[in-house]
Amino acid sequence: MLFFSLLLEVIWILAAEGVQLSLPPTMYLEGLPRKYVAAQLHLHWGETGSLRGSEHQINGEATAAELHIVHYDSDSYDSLGEAAPKPQGLAVLGILIEVGEAKNPVYEHILSHLHEIRHKDQKTSVPPFNVGELLPPQLNQFFRYNGSLTTPPCYQSVLWTVFNRRAQISMGQVSGGELEELQETLFSTEEEPSKLLVRNYRAPQPLNQRTVFASFIQVGSLYTTGEMLSLGVGILVGCLCLLLAVYFIARKIRKKRLGNRKTVVFTSARTTEA
Ligand SMILES: *[C@@H]1O[C@H](CO)[C@@H](O)[C@H](O)[C@H]1NC(C)=O
């Protein structure tokens, strides 16, 4: 479904609402009704130290941060700006980011350049990296719905794809963790005292009759562990009963056949005698 290439040098730009990395149109999404080429990626996160900063929640669970990879319909429009207000003009990949034990090399790579752009309208370049490595495992598990941009003017123009699995970054008990880098590096103002750029996520909005499609069956939400266990035991007992039944029927049939064969043997024996 996705087509990712190794990125050439790209640029972080710090704008009022957050930090974004420009992406080349050679990167695009496959498997959608039209061709959507990449434009930029950006992140949303919470307050310093907070583990709630994602914009999407799966079963009511938020994660520490969220990555958005923004694409626009290049079959119909010439630029991101032109496509942004149009229905399904944009296709955005949403990646929930949670805090894990280990450092994530590719997130570390891109976030380590943030301190070069601490203030608004500054830019810095990031050496080449593989965008695909920013994505979580099991890309075939995702949610898809027609929604909006999460920053003003919040156009209803986004075909959202939110992955079920999460990417992991480290908190960094010792300084230098990736989440810490995100939460404590950027400032939203130029004047002193500088205001830290935090909590740039939008709270979840009502679904408003929208249908959210899942590309997979969500076992976890349908059954609890206890239900799964009893279901498993039930299936096992059922199989055993079936096996026993088949065994006894087979035995009965064999007995009957043996009985028949005896008569055949008997008959043929009599024929040879004659
Ligand atoms: C989004 O809306 C379009 C146009 O109404 C529709 O064709 C498409 O099936 C919708 N997609 C999803 C994922 O709801």
PDB file of C-alpha atoms and ligand atoms in Angstrom:
ATOM      1  CA  MET A   1       0.000   0.000   0.000  1.00  0.00           C
ATOM      2  CA  LEU A   2       2.769   2.448   0.834  1.00  0.00           C
ATOM      3  CA  PHE A   3       5.686   3.510  -1.200  1.00  0.00           C
ATOM      4  CA  PHE A   4       8.624   4.927   0.673  1.00  0.00           C
ATOM      5  CA  SER A   5      12.029   5.822  -0.557  1.00  0.00           C
ATOM      6  CA  LEU A   6      15.177   6.824   1.184  1.00  0.00           C
ATOM      7  CA  LEU A   7      14.845  10.543   1.669  1.00  0.00           C
ATOM      8  CA  LEU A   8      17.454  12.942   0.512  1.00  0.00           C
ATOM      9  CA  GLU A   9      18.299  15.780   2.804  1.00  0.00           C
ATOM     10  CA  VAL A  10      15.097  17.360   4.120  1.00  0.00           C
ATOM     11  CA  ILE A  11      14.344  20.437   6.182  1.00  0.00           C
ATOM     12  CA  TRP A  12      12.693  20.989   9.555  1.00  0.00           C
ATOM     13  CA  ILE A  13      10.710  24.221   9.672  1.00  0.00           C
ATOM     14  CA  LEU A  14       9.363  25.593  12.922  1.00  0.00           C
ATOM     15  CA  ALA A  15       6.041  27.339  12.401  1.00  0.00           C
ATOM     16  CA  ALA A  16       3.568  28.748  14.895  1.00  0.00           C
ATOM     17  CA  GLU A  17       1.559  25.550  15.314  1.00  0.00           C
ATOM     18  CA  GLY A  18       4.488  23.152  15.307  1.00  0.00           C
ATOM     19  CA  VAL A  19       7.491  21.763  13.605  1.00  0.00           C
ATOM     20  CA  GLN A  20       7.368  20.184  10.174  1.00  0.00           C
ATOM     21  CA  LEU A  21       9.698  18.329   7.853  1.00  0.00           C
ATOM     22  CA  SER A  22       9.257  18.905   4.125  1.00  0.00           C
ATOM     23  CA  LEU A  23       8.938  15.756   1.997  1.00  0.00           C
ATOM     24  CA  PRO A  24       9.559  15.239  -1.731  1.00  0.00           C
ATOM     25  CA  PRO A  25       6.703  14.282  -4.135  1.00  0.00           C
ATOM     26  CA  THR A  26       8.734  11.234  -5.227  1.00  0.00           C
ATOM     27  CA  MET A  27       7.264   9.643  -2.129  1.00  0.00           C
ATOM     28  CA  TYR A  28       3.635   8.637  -2.558  1.00  0.00           C
ATOM     29  CA  LEU A  29       0.816   6.406  -1.345  1.00  0.00           C
ATOM     30  CA  GLU A  30      -0.455   3.497  -3.370  1.00  0.00           C
ATOM     31  CA  GLY A  31      -3.745   1.658  -3.119  1.00  0.00           C
ATOM     32  CA  LEU A  32      -5.980   4.731  -2.799  1.00  0.00           C
ATOM     33  CA  PRO A  33      -8.441   5.856  -5.497  1.00  0.00           C
ATOM     34  CA  ARG A  34      -5.969   8.537  -6.646  1.00  0.00           C
ATOM     35  CA  LYS A  35      -2.244   9.115  -6.377  1.00  0.00           C
ATOM     36  CA  TYR A  36      -1.330  11.003  -3.205  1.00  0.00           C
ATOM     37  CA  VAL A  37       2.202  12.403  -3.077  1.00  0.00           C
ATOM     38  CA  ALA A  38       3.992  13.344   0.136  1.00  0.00           C
ATOM     39  CA  ALA A  39       4.297  16.981   1.209  1.00  0.00           C
ATOM     40  CA  GLN A  40       5.394  17.125   4.824  1.00  0.00           C
ATOM     41  CA  LEU A  41       5.435  15.362   8.139  1.00  0.00           C
ATOM     42  CA  HIS A  42       4.908  16.843  11.570  1.00  0.00           C
ATOM     43  CA  LEU A  43       4.380  15.816  15.161  1.00  0.00           C
ATOM     44  CA  HIS A  44       1.894  16.473  17.935  1.00  0.00           C
ATOM     45  CA  TRP A  45       2.765  16.053  21.593  1.00  0.00           C
ATOM     46  CA  GLY A  46       1.664  16.966  25.095  1.00  0.00           C
ATOM     47  CA  GLU A  47       3.044  18.919  28.003  1.00  0.00           C
ATOM     48  CA  THR A  48       6.517  18.264  29.374  1.00  0.00           C
ATOM     49  CA  GLY A  49       6.552  14.842  31.029  1.00  0.00           C
ATOM     50  CA  SER A  50       3.041  14.001  29.794  1.00  0.00           C
ATOM     51  CA  LEU A  51       2.273  10.623  28.234  1.00  0.00           C
ATOM     52  CA  ARG A  52      -0.848  11.965  26.546  1.00  0.00           C
ATOM     53  CA  GLY A  53      -0.171  13.969  23.422  1.00  0.00           C
ATOM     54  CA  SER A  54      -1.640  12.017  20.503  1.00  0.00           C
ATOM     55  CA  GLU A  55      -4.673  13.317  18.603  1.00  0.00           C
ATOM     56  CA  HIS A  56      -6.131   9.924  17.837  1.00  0.00           C
ATOM     57  CA  GLN A  57      -7.111   7.485  20.533  1.00  0.00           C
ATOM     58  CA  ILE A  58      -7.675   3.786  19.969  1.00  0.00           C
ATOM     59  CA  ASN A  59     -10.317   2.410  22.342  1.00  0.00           C
ATOM     60  CA  GLY A  60     -10.004   5.599  24.363  1.00  0.00           C
ATOM     61  CA  GLU A  61      -6.255   5.276  24.796  1.00  0.00           C
ATOM     62  CA  ALA A  62      -4.027   8.194  23.897  1.00  0.00           C
ATOM     63  CA  THR A  63      -0.267   7.877  23.496  1.00  0.00           C
ATOM     64  CA  ALA A  64       2.605  10.267  24.183  1.00  0.00           C
ATOM     65  CA  ALA A  65       2.817  11.726  20.684  1.00  0.00           C
ATOM     66  CA  GLU A  66       1.581  11.308  17.118  1.00  0.00           C
ATOM     67  CA  LEU A  67       3.310  11.593  13.764  1.00  0.00           C
ATOM     68  CA  HIS A  68       1.390  12.789  10.694  1.00  0.00           C
ATOM     69  CA  ILE A  69       2.701  12.190   7.197  1.00  0.00           C
ATOM     70  CA  VAL A  70       0.715  14.520   4.942  1.00  0.00           C
ATOM     71  CA  HIS A  71       0.030  13.709   1.259  1.00  0.00           C
ATOM     72  CA  TYR A  72      -2.130  15.452  -1.336  1.00  0.00           C
ATOM     73  CA  ASP A  73      -4.033  14.231  -4.382  1.00  0.00           C
ATOM     74  CA  SER A  74      -1.581  15.047  -7.165  1.00  0.00           C
ATOM     75  CA  ASP A  75      -3.884  13.620  -9.862  1.00  0.00           C
ATOM     76  CA  SER A  76      -6.370  16.424  -9.183  1.00  0.00           C
ATOM     77  CA  TYR A  77      -4.329  19.280  -7.690  1.00  0.00           C
ATOM     78  CA  ASP A  78      -1.021  21.026  -8.241  1.00  0.00           C
ATOM     79  CA  SER A  79      -0.083  21.755  -4.656  1.00  0.00           C
ATOM     80  CA  LEU A  80      -0.784  20.987  -1.041  1.00  0.00           C
ATOM     81  CA  GLY A  81      -2.333  24.430  -0.634  1.00  0.00           C
ATOM     82  CA  GLU A  82      -4.747  23.871  -3.513  1.00  0.00           C
ATOM     83  CA  ALA A  83      -5.748  20.401  -2.322  1.00  0.00           C
ATOM     84  CA  ALA A  84      -6.098  21.219   1.388  1.00  0.00           C
ATOM     85  CA  PRO A  85      -9.691  22.605   1.358  1.00  0.00           C
ATOM     86  CA  LYS A  86     -11.050  20.046  -1.167  1.00  0.00           C
ATOM     87  CA  PRO A  87     -12.942  16.898  -0.092  1.00  0.00           C
ATOM     88  CA  GLN A  88     -10.415  14.051   0.031  1.00  0.00           C
ATOM     89  CA  GLY A  89      -7.760  16.469  -1.217  1.00  0.00           C
ATOM     90  CA  LEU A  90      -5.413  15.157   1.452  1.00  0.00           C
ATOM     91  CA  ALA A  91      -4.421  11.727   2.700  1.00  0.00           C
ATOM     92  CA  VAL A  92      -2.655  11.663   6.039  1.00  0.00           C
ATOM     93  CA  LEU A  93      -0.982   8.724   7.746  1.00  0.00           C
ATOM     94  CA  GLY A  94      -1.318   8.860  11.531  1.00  0.00           C
ATOM     95  CA  ILE A  95       1.242   7.032  13.640  1.00  0.00           C
ATOM     96  CA  LEU A  96       0.678   6.807  17.381  1.00  0.00           C
ATOM     97  CA  ILE A  97       3.950   7.060  19.261  1.00  0.00           C
ATOM     98  CA  GLU A  98       4.334   5.491  22.683  1.00  0.00           C
ATOM     99  CA  VAL A  99       7.183   5.503  25.135  1.00  0.00           C
ATOM    100  CA  GLY A 100       9.246   2.337  25.324  1.00  0.00           C
ATOM    101  CA  GLU A 101      12.514   1.189  26.829  1.00  0.00           C
ATOM    102  CA  ALA A 102      14.828   1.379  23.863  1.00  0.00           C
ATOM    103  CA  LYS A 103      15.889   4.343  21.793  1.00  0.00           C
ATOM    104  CA  ASN A 104      14.450   4.463  18.299  1.00  0.00           C
ATOM    105  CA  PRO A 105      17.367   5.268  15.974  1.00  0.00           C
ATOM    106  CA  VAL A 106      15.354   6.927  13.195  1.00  0.00           C
ATOM    107  CA  TYR A 107      13.284   9.124  15.530  1.00  0.00           C
ATOM    108  CA  GLU A 108      16.476   9.964  17.386  1.00  0.00           C
ATOM    109  CA  HIS A 109      18.010  10.918  14.047  1.00  0.00           C
ATOM    110  CA  ILE A 110      15.303  13.390  13.074  1.00  0.00           C
ATOM    111  CA  LEU A 111      14.619  14.754  16.563  1.00  0.00           C
ATOM    112  CA  SER A 112      18.285  15.337  17.319  1.00  0.00           C
ATOM    113  CA  HIS A 113      18.149  18.264  14.888  1.00  0.00           C
ATOM    114  CA  LEU A 114      15.337  20.053  16.657  1.00  0.00           C
ATOM    115  CA  HIS A 115      17.624  22.038  18.914  1.00  0.00           C
ATOM    116  CA  GLU A 116      18.949  23.744  15.777  1.00  0.00           C
ATOM    117  CA  ILE A 117      15.547  25.399  15.291  1.00  0.00           C
ATOM    118  CA  ARG A 118      14.461  26.437  18.731  1.00  0.00           C
ATOM    119  CA  HIS A 119      12.494  29.448  17.551  1.00  0.00           C
ATOM    120  CA  LYS A 120       9.736  30.279  15.093  1.00  0.00           C
ATOM    121  CA  ASP A 121      10.489  30.437  11.352  1.00  0.00           C
ATOM    122  CA  GLN A 122      13.895  28.855  11.740  1.00  0.00           C
ATOM    123  CA  LYS A 123      15.006  26.025   9.455  1.00  0.00           C
ATOM    124  CA  THR A 124      17.564  23.270   9.598  1.00  0.00           C
ATOM    125  CA  SER A 125      18.394  20.340   7.362  1.00  0.00           C
ATOM    126  CA  VAL A 126      18.271  16.682   8.327  1.00  0.00           C
ATOM    127  CA  PRO A 127      20.634  14.195   6.639  1.00  0.00           C
ATOM    128  CA  PRO A 128      19.040  11.364   4.559  1.00  0.00           C
ATOM    129  CA  PHE A 129      17.034   8.699   6.359  1.00  0.00           C
ATOM    130  CA  ASN A 130      14.449   6.051   5.546  1.00  0.00           C
ATOM    131  CA  VAL A 131      10.920   7.360   6.196  1.00  0.00           C
ATOM    132  CA  GLY A 132       9.592   3.805   6.267  1.00  0.00           C
ATOM    133  CA  GLU A 133      11.429   3.272   9.542  1.00  0.00           C
ATOM    134  CA  LEU A 134       9.238   5.878  11.233  1.00  0.00           C
ATOM    135  CA  LEU A 135       6.244   3.581  10.774  1.00  0.00           C
ATOM    136  CA  PRO A 136       5.061   0.960  13.259  1.00  0.00           C
ATOM    137  CA  PRO A 137       5.097  -2.812  12.625  1.00  0.00           C
ATOM    138  CA  GLN A 138       2.125  -4.522  10.894  1.00  0.00           C
ATOM    139  CA  LEU A 139       1.172  -1.816   8.418  1.00  0.00           C
ATOM    140  CA  ASN A 140      -1.719  -3.981   7.194  1.00  0.00           C
ATOM    141  CA  GLN A 141      -3.622  -3.131  10.405  1.00  0.00           C
ATOM    142  CA  PHE A 142      -5.093   0.337  10.118  1.00  0.00           C
ATOM    143  CA  PHE A 143      -8.227   2.437  10.556  1.00  0.00           C
ATOM    144  CA  ARG A 144      -9.534   4.609   7.728  1.00  0.00           C
ATOM    145  CA  TYR A 145     -12.104   7.393   7.753  1.00  0.00           C
ATOM    146  CA  ASN A 146     -12.992  10.711   6.162  1.00  0.00           C
ATOM    147  CA  GLY A 147     -12.037  13.445   8.617  1.00  0.00           C
ATOM    148  CA  SER A 148     -10.458  16.817   8.971  1.00  0.00           C
ATOM    149  CA  LEU A 149      -7.207  18.649   9.472  1.00  0.00           C
ATOM    150  CA  THR A 150      -6.466  18.880  13.180  1.00  0.00           C
ATOM    151  CA  THR A 151      -5.150  22.439  12.971  1.00  0.00           C
ATOM    152  CA  PRO A 152      -7.158  25.507  11.928  1.00  0.00           C
ATOM    153  CA  PRO A 153      -8.976  25.936   9.596  1.00  0.00           C
ATOM    154  CA  CYS A 154      -9.702  22.212  10.180  1.00  0.00           C
ATOM    155  CA  TYR A 155     -10.934  21.558   6.619  1.00  0.00           C
ATOM    156  CA  GLN A 156     -12.986  18.366   6.188  1.00  0.00           C
ATOM    157  CA  SER A 157     -10.594  17.192   3.525  1.00  0.00           C
ATOM    158  CA  VAL A 158      -8.533  14.370   4.956  1.00  0.00           C
ATOM    159  CA  LEU A 159      -8.696  10.698   4.131  1.00  0.00           C
ATOM    160  CA  TRP A 160      -7.169   9.418   7.357  1.00  0.00           C
ATOM    161  CA  THR A 161      -5.196   6.201   7.742  1.00  0.00           C
ATOM    162  CA  VAL A 162      -4.306   5.564  11.363  1.00  0.00           C
ATOM    163  CA  PHE A 163      -2.157   2.535  12.091  1.00  0.00           C
ATOM    164  CA  ASN A 164      -3.276   0.180  14.831  1.00  0.00           C
ATOM    165  CA  ARG A 165       0.219  -0.628  16.070  1.00  0.00           C
ATOM    166  CA  ARG A 166       2.402   2.016  17.658  1.00  0.00           C
ATOM    167  CA  ALA A 167       5.884   3.267  17.055  1.00  0.00           C
ATOM    168  CA  GLN A 168       8.091   3.451  20.123  1.00  0.00           C
ATOM    169  CA  ILE A 169      10.488   6.107  21.286  1.00  0.00           C
ATOM    170  CA  SER A 170      12.358   6.404  24.574  1.00  0.00           C
ATOM    171  CA  MET A 171      11.469   8.753  27.395  1.00  0.00           C
ATOM    172  CA  GLY A 172      15.051   9.247  28.459  1.00  0.00           C
ATOM    173  CA  GLN A 173      15.265   9.077  32.252  1.00  0.00           C
ATOM    174  CA  VAL A 174      18.743  10.364  31.630  1.00  0.00           C
ATOM    175  CA  SER A 175      18.451  13.428  29.443  1.00  0.00           C
ATOM    176  CA  GLY A 176      18.524  12.981  25.689  1.00  0.00           C
ATOM    177  CA  GLY A 177      15.474  10.726  25.331  1.00  0.00           C
ATOM    178  CA  GLU A 178      13.429  11.270  22.210  1.00  0.00           C
ATOM    179  CA  LEU A 179      10.193  12.332  23.907  1.00  0.00           C
ATOM    180  CA  GLU A 180      12.080  14.775  26.083  1.00  0.00           C
ATOM    181  CA  GLU A 181      13.719  16.195  22.990  1.00  0.00           C
ATOM    182  CA  LEU A 182      10.289  16.811  21.534  1.00  0.00           C
ATOM    183  CA  GLN A 183       8.729  18.274  24.652  1.00  0.00           C
ATOM    184  CA  GLU A 184      11.532  20.538  25.815  1.00  0.00           C
ATOM    185  CA  THR A 185      13.348  21.883  22.797  1.00  0.00           C
ATOM    186  CA  LEU A 186      11.031  24.147  20.858  1.00  0.00           C
ATOM    187  CA  PHE A 187       9.687  27.568  21.641  1.00  0.00           C
ATOM    188  CA  SER A 188       6.611  29.096  20.095  1.00  0.00           C
ATOM    189  CA  THR A 189       7.722  32.703  20.537  1.00  0.00           C
ATOM    190  CA  GLU A 190      10.801  34.697  19.731  1.00  0.00           C
ATOM    191  CA  GLU A 191      10.504  37.168  22.573  1.00  0.00           C
ATOM    192  CA  GLU A 192      11.906  36.589  26.022  1.00  0.00           C
ATOM    193  CA  PRO A 193      10.776  34.927  28.147  1.00  0.00           C
ATOM    194  CA  SER A 194      10.359  32.252  25.525  1.00  0.00           C
ATOM    195  CA  LYS A 195       7.267  30.091  25.649  1.00  0.00           C
ATOM    196  CA  LEU A 196       7.890  26.385  25.305  1.00  0.00           C
ATOM    197  CA  LEU A 197       6.016  24.812  22.385  1.00  0.00           C
ATOM    198  CA  VAL A 198       3.941  22.158  24.154  1.00  0.00           C
ATOM    199  CA  ARG A 199       0.515  20.574  24.002  1.00  0.00           C
ATOM    200  CA  ASN A 200       0.001  21.157  20.282  1.00  0.00           C
ATOM    201  CA  TYR A 201      -2.598  18.441  19.947  1.00  0.00           C
ATOM    202  CA  ARG A 202      -6.309  18.813  19.352  1.00  0.00           C
ATOM    203  CA  ALA A 203      -8.682  17.001  21.687  1.00  0.00           C
ATOM    204  CA  PRO A 204     -10.719  14.150  20.130  1.00  0.00           C
ATOM    205  CA  GLN A 205     -13.838  15.319  18.301  1.00  0.00           C
ATOM    206  CA  PRO A 206     -17.256  13.633  18.078  1.00  0.00           C
ATOM    207  CA  LEU A 207     -17.569  11.070  15.281  1.00  0.00           C
ATOM    208  CA  ASN A 208     -20.716  12.750  13.847  1.00  0.00           C
ATOM    209  CA  GLN A 209     -22.076   9.775  11.874  1.00  0.00           C
ATOM    210  CA  ARG A 210     -18.684   9.029  10.373  1.00  0.00           C
ATOM    211  CA  THR A 211     -17.863   5.432   9.628  1.00  0.00           C
ATOM    212  CA  VAL A 212     -14.421   4.306  10.663  1.00  0.00           C
ATOM    213  CA  PHE A 213     -13.264   1.278   8.717  1.00  0.00           C
ATOM    214  CA  ALA A 214     -10.802  -1.192  10.206  1.00  0.00           C
ATOM    215  CA  SER A 215      -8.627  -3.234   7.842  1.00  0.00           C
ATOM    216  CA  PHE A 216      -8.610  -6.117  10.301  1.00  0.00           C
ATOM    217  CA  ILE A 217     -10.763  -7.784  12.949  1.00  0.00           C
ATOM    218  CA  GLN A 218     -10.117  -6.256  16.311  1.00  0.00           C
ATOM    219  CA  VAL A 219     -10.194  -9.316  18.550  1.00  0.00           C
ATOM    220  CA  GLY A 220      -9.047  -7.412  21.619  1.00  0.00           C
ATOM    221  CA  SER A 221     -12.027  -5.092  21.726  1.00  0.00           C
ATOM    222  CA  LEU A 222     -14.655  -7.766  21.029  1.00  0.00           C
ATOM    223  CA  TYR A 223     -13.625 -10.201  23.738  1.00  0.00           C
ATOM    224  CA  THR A 224     -11.889  -9.864  27.071  1.00  0.00           C
ATOM    225  CA  THR A 225      -9.083 -12.254  27.978  1.00  0.00           C
ATOM    226  CA  GLY A 226     -11.492 -14.272  30.141  1.00  0.00           C
ATOM    227  CA  GLU A 227     -13.974 -14.567  27.298  1.00  0.00           C
ATOM    228  CA  MET A 228     -11.205 -15.558  24.907  1.00  0.00           C
ATOM    229  CA  LEU A 229     -10.065 -18.224  27.373  1.00  0.00           C
ATOM    230  CA  SER A 230     -13.534 -19.729  27.808  1.00  0.00           C
ATOM    231  CA  LEU A 231     -14.041 -19.506  24.048  1.00  0.00           C
ATOM    232  CA  GLY A 232     -10.751 -21.394  23.581  1.00  0.00           C
ATOM    233  CA  VAL A 233     -11.702 -24.055  26.155  1.00  0.00           C
ATOM    234  CA  GLY A 234     -15.153 -24.367  24.580  1.00  0.00           C
ATOM    235  CA  ILE A 235     -13.686 -24.889  21.112  1.00  0.00           C
ATOM    236  CA  LEU A 236     -11.228 -27.451  22.501  1.00  0.00           C
ATOM    237  CA  VAL A 237     -13.956 -29.440  24.297  1.00  0.00           C
ATOM    238  CA  GLY A 238     -16.123 -29.240  21.166  1.00  0.00           C
ATOM    239  CA  CYS A 239     -13.300 -30.602  19.026  1.00  0.00           C
ATOM    240  CA  LEU A 240     -12.684 -33.445  21.489  1.00  0.00           C
ATOM    241  CA  CYS A 241     -16.359 -34.422  21.476  1.00  0.00           C
ATOM    242  CA  LEU A 242     -16.377 -34.354  17.685  1.00  0.00           C
ATOM    243  CA  LEU A 243     -13.238 -36.502  17.564  1.00  0.00           C
ATOM    244  CA  LEU A 244     -14.756 -39.020  19.985  1.00  0.00           C
ATOM    245  CA  ALA A 245     -17.980 -39.145  17.980  1.00  0.00           C
ATOM    246  CA  VAL A 246     -16.048 -39.681  14.731  1.00  0.00           C
ATOM    247  CA  TYR A 247     -13.966 -42.380  16.426  1.00  0.00           C
ATOM    248  CA  PHE A 248     -16.992 -44.327  17.654  1.00  0.00           C
ATOM    249  CA  ILE A 249     -18.826 -44.004  14.355  1.00  0.00           C
ATOM    250  CA  ALA A 250     -15.734 -45.164  12.490  1.00  0.00           C
ATOM    251  CA  ARG A 251     -15.405 -48.118  14.841  1.00  0.00           C
ATOM    252  CA  LYS A 252     -19.023 -49.071  14.312  1.00  0.00           C
ATOM    253  CA  ILE A 253     -18.664 -48.850  10.534  1.00  0.00           C
ATOM    254  CA  ARG A 254     -15.499 -50.966  10.652  1.00  0.00           C
ATOM    255  CA  LYS A 255     -17.228 -53.623  12.736  1.00  0.00           C
ATOM    256  CA  LYS A 256     -20.113 -53.723  10.277  1.00  0.00           C
ATOM    257  CA  ARG A 257     -17.728 -53.943   7.313  1.00  0.00           C
ATOM    258  CA  LEU A 258     -15.782 -56.751   8.959  1.00  0.00           C
ATOM    259  CA  GLY A 259     -19.062 -58.545   9.456  1.00  0.00           C
ATOM    260  CA  ASN A 260     -19.931 -58.073   5.754  1.00  0.00           C
ATOM    261  CA  ARG A 261     -16.496 -59.183   4.645  1.00  0.00           C
ATOM    262  CA  LYS A 262     -16.894 -62.394   6.630  1.00  0.00           C
ATOM    263  CA  THR A 263     -19.976 -63.243   4.639  1.00  0.00           C
ATOM    264  CA  VAL A 264     -18.186 -62.438   1.400  1.00  0.00           C
ATOM    265  CA  VAL A 265     -15.277 -64.598   2.361  1.00  0.00           C
ATOM    266  CA  PHE A 266     -17.666 -67.298   3.363  1.00  0.00           C
ATOM    267  CA  THR A 267     -19.577 -67.056   0.091  1.00  0.00           C
ATOM    268  CA  SER A 268     -16.490 -67.078  -2.097  1.00  0.00           C
ATOM    269  CA  ALA A 269     -15.095 -69.934  -0.112  1.00  0.00           C
ATOM    270  CA  ARG A 270     -18.219 -71.897  -0.807  1.00  0.00           C
ATOM    271  CA  THR A 271     -17.978 -71.015  -4.528  1.00  0.00           C
ATOM    272  CA  THR A 272     -14.412 -72.371  -4.768  1.00  0.00           C
ATOM    273  CA  GLU A 273     -15.433 -75.505  -2.988  1.00  0.00           C
ATOM    274  CA  ALA A 274     -18.130 -76.081  -5.527  1.00  0.00           C
TER     275      ALA A 274
HETATM  276  C1  LIG B   1     -15.034   9.101   2.058  1.00  0.00           C
HETATM  277  O1  LIG B   1     -15.980   9.834   1.326  1.00  0.00           O
HETATM  278  C2  LIG B   1     -16.058   9.466  -0.054  1.00  0.00           C
HETATM  279  C3  LIG B   1     -16.986  10.432  -0.741  1.00  0.00           C
HETATM  280  O2  LIG B   1     -18.174  10.575  -0.047  1.00  0.00           O
HETATM  281  C4  LIG B   1     -16.514   8.026  -0.174  1.00  0.00           C
HETATM  282  O3  LIG B   1     -16.563   7.624  -1.499  1.00  0.00           O
HETATM  283  C5  LIG B   1     -15.516   7.128   0.589  1.00  0.00           C
HETATM  284  O4  LIG B   1     -15.967   5.802   0.582  1.00  0.00           O
HETATM  285  C6  LIG B   1     -15.344   7.610   2.010  1.00  0.00           C
HETATM  286  N1  LIG B   1     -14.249   6.846   2.605  1.00  0.00           N
HETATM  287  C7  LIG B   1     -14.272   6.402   3.855  1.00  0.00           C
HETATM  288  C8  LIG B   1     -13.087   5.657   4.310  1.00  0.00           C
HETATM  289  O5  LIG B   1     -15.215   6.597   4.596  1.00  0.00           O
END
